[in-house]
Coordinates of C-alpha atoms in Angstrom, one line a residue:
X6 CA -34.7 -6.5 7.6
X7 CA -32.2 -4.0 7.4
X8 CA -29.1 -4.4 6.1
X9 CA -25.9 -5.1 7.9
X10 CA -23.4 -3.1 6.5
X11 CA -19.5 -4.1 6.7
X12 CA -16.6 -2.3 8.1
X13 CA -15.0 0.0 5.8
X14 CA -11.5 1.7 5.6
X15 CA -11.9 5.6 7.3
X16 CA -10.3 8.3 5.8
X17 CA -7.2 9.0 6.2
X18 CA -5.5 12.4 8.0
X19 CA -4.9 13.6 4.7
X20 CA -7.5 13.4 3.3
X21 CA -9.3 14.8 6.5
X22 CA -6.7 18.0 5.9
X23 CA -8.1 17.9 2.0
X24 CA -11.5 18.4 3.8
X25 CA -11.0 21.1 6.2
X26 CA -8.7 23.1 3.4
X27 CA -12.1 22.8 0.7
X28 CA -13.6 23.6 3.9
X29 CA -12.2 27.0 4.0
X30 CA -12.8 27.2 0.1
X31 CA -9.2 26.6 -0.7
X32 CA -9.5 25.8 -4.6
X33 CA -6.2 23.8 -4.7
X34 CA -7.7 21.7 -2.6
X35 CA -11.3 21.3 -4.8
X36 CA -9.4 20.8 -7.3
X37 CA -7.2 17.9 -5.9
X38 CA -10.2 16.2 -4.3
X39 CA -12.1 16.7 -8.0
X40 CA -8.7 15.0 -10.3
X41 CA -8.3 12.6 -7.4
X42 CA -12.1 10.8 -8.0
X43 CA -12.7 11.8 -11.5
X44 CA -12.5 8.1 -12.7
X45 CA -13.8 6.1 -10.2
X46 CA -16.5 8.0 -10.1
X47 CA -17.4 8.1 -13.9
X48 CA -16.8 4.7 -14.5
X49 CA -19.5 4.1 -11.4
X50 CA -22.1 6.4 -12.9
X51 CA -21.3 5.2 -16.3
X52 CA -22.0 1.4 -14.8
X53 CA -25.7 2.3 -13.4
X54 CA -26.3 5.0 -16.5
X55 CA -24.7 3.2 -20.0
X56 CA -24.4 6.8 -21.0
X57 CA -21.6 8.6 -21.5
X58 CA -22.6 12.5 -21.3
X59 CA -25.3 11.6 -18.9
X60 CA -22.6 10.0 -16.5
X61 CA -20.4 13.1 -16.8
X62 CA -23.6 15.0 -15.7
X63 CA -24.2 13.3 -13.0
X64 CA -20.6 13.6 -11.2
X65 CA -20.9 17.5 -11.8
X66 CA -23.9 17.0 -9.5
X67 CA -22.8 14.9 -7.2
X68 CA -19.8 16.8 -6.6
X69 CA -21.8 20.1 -5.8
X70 CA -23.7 18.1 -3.6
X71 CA -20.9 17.0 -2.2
X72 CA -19.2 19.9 -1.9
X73 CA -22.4 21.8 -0.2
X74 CA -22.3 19.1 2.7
X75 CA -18.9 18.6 3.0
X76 CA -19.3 19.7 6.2
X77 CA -21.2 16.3 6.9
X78 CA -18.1 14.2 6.4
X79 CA -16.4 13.1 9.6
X80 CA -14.2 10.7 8.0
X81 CA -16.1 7.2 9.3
X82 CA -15.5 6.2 5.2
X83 CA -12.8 6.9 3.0
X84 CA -13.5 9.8 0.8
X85 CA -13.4 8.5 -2.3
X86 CA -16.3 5.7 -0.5
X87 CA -18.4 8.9 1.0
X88 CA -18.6 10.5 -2.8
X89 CA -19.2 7.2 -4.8
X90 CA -21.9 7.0 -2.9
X91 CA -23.7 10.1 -3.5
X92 CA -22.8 9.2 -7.2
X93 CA -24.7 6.0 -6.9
X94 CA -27.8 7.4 -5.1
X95 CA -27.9 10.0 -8.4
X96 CA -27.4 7.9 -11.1
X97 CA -30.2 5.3 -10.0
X98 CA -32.2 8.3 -8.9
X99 CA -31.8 9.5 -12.8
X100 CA -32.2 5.6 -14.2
X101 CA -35.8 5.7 -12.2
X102 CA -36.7 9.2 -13.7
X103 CA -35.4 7.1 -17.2
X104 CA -37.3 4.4 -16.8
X105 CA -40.8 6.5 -16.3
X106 CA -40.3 8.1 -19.4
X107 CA -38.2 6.5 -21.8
X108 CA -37.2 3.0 -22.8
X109 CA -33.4 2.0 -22.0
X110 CA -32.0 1.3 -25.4
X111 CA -30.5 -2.3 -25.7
X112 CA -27.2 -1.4 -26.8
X113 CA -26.1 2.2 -25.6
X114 CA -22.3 3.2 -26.5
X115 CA -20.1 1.4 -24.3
X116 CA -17.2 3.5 -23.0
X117 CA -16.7 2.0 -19.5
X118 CA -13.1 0.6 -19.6
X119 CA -10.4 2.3 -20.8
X120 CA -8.4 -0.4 -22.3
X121 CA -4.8 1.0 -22.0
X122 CA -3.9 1.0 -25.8
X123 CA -0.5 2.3 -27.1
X124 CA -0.7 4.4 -30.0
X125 CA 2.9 3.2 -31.3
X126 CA 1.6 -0.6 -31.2
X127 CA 1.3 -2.1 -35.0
X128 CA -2.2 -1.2 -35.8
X129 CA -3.4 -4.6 -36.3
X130 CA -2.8 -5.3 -32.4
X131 CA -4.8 -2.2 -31.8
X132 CA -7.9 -3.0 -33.6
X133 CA -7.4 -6.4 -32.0
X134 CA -7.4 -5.0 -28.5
X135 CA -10.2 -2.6 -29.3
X136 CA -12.5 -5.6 -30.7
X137 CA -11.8 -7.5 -27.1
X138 CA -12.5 -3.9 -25.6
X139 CA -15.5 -3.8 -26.9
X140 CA -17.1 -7.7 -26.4
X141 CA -16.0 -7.0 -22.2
X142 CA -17.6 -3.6 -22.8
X143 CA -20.8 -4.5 -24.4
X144 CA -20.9 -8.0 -21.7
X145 CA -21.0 -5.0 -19.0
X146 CA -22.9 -3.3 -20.5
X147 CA -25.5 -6.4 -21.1
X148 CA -25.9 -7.0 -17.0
X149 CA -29.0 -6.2 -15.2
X150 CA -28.7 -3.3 -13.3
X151 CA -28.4 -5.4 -9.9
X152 CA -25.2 -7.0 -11.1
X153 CA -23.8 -4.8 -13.1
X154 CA -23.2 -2.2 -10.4
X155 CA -21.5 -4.5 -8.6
X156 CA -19.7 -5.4 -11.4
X157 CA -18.3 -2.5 -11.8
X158 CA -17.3 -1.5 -8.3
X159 CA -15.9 -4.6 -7.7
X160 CA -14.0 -5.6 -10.8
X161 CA -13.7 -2.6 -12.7
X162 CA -13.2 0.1 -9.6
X163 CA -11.2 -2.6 -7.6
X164 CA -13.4 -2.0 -4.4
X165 CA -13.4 -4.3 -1.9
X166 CA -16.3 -6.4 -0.8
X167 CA -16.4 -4.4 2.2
X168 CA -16.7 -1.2 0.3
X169 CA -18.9 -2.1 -2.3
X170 CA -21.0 -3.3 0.1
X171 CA -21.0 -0.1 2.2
X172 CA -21.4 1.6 -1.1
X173 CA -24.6 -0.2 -2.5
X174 CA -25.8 -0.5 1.5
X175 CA -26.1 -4.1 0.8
X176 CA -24.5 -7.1 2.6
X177 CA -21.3 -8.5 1.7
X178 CA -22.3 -11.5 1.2
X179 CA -25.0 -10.2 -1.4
X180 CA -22.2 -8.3 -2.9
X181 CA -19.8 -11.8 -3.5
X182 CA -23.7 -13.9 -4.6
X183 CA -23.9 -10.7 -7.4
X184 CA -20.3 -10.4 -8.3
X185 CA -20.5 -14.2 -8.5
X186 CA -23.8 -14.1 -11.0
X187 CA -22.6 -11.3 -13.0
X188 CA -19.0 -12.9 -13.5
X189 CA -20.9 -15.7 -15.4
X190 CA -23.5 -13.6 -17.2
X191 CA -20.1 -11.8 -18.3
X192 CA -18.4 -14.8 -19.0
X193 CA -21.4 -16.5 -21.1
X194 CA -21.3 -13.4 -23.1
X195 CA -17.8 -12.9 -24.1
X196 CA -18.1 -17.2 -24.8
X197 CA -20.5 -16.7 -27.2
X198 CA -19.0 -13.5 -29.1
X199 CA -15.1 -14.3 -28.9
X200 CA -14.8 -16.9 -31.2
X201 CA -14.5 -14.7 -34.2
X202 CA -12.4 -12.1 -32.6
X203 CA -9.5 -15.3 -31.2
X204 CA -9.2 -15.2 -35.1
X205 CA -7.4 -11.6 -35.3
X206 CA -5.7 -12.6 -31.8
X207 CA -2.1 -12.3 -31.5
X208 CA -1.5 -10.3 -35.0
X209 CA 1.5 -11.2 -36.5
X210 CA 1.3 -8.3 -38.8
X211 CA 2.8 -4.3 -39.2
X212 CA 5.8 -3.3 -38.2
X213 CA 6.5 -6.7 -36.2
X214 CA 6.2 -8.5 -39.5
X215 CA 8.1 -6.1 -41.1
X216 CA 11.0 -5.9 -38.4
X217 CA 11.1 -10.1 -38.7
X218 CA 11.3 -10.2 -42.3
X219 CA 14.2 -7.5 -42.8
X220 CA 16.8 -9.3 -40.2
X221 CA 15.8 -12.5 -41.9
X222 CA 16.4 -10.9 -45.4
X223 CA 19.6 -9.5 -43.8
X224 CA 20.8 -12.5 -42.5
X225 CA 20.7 -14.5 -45.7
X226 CA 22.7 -11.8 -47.1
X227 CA 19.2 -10.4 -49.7
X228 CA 19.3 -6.6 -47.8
X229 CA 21.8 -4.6 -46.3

């Protein structure tokens, strides 16, 4: 039975002008269109891949593929919808060519989430946030393929159901019974690893312990 695919936003006019300017092989406008998905659509391939360079690869194609039928999009999807999906049809086209020669390693280098860290935070809250980085990575990472795509496009990318259901060509309510599945695969794994990172949580250490012990030092008159 075919699926029954959801209604999805349609692009908008500007991006329709982006189109017709790349069109007419204006590179401002390849370039804007390229900047403009560069995330989404890594994180995507990266969800499906759990490769890093092989991801990167993989936009680079779908984006000349893209760009050689760009003439094909009349704007029924959102952009940024119409080239996710070409990203998703050529990353599980390379995870099938994978899988007939080579073995998926169980723990590939998980880079999916950038976790917005600030280099002038004390370093122990760093390496605090990079441990919890890393359990929520290597929990995505963990998924079976069927969830963790949606996984990705719905919590990590922010789609909506509608969209990530156009995107996989799936149902939406196969998209929430995934997302629903994967949320607890997720949340069984980060149970079962956090409890030696809660101990580093909250650091109390650095600069902020420094900062705290020279006003209190001040105030009882021991420091100037």
């Amino acid at each position: 039975m075919p699926a029954v695919l959801t209604a999805v936003p349609s692009a908008a006019p500007g991006e329709m002008q982006l189109v017709h300017r790349a069109l007419a092989r204006d590179g401002d406008a390849f370039r804007t269109i390229i900047k403009t998905h560069n995330q989404r659509l890594y994180r995507i391939a990266r969800g499906v891949v759990r490769n890093d360079s092989e991801a990167e690869d993989i936009v680079q194609e779908a984006y000349v593929k893209a760009f050689a039928h760009l003439d094909a999009f009349r704007g029924d999807s959102s952009l940024a919808t119409w080239l996710s999906r070409i990203v998703i049809n050529e990353a599980l086209g390379r995870l099938r060519k994978r899988r007939r020669t080579v073995t998926m390693p169980e723990n590939p280098q998980a880079e999916i989430i950038r976790f917005p860290l600030n280099p002038s935070d004390d370093p122990e809250r760093t390496m605090a946030q990079r441990q919890i980085l890393q359990l929520v990575e290597q929990a995505t990472d963990s998924l079976p393929d069927v969830y963790r795509t949606v996984f990705v496009a719905r919590v990590i990318e922010g789609l909506s159901i509608e969209e990530t259901a156009d995107l996989l060509g799936v149902r939406a309510q196969t998209v929430k019974t995934r997302l629903h599945r994967a949320r607890a695969l997720v949340r069984k794994a980060l149970d079962d690893q956090i409890g030696p990172v809660l101990l580093d949580a909250f650091p109390f250490a650095g600069r902020r312990c420094e900062r705290l012990t020279s006003a209190v030092m001040r105030r009882l008159g021991l420091e100037s």
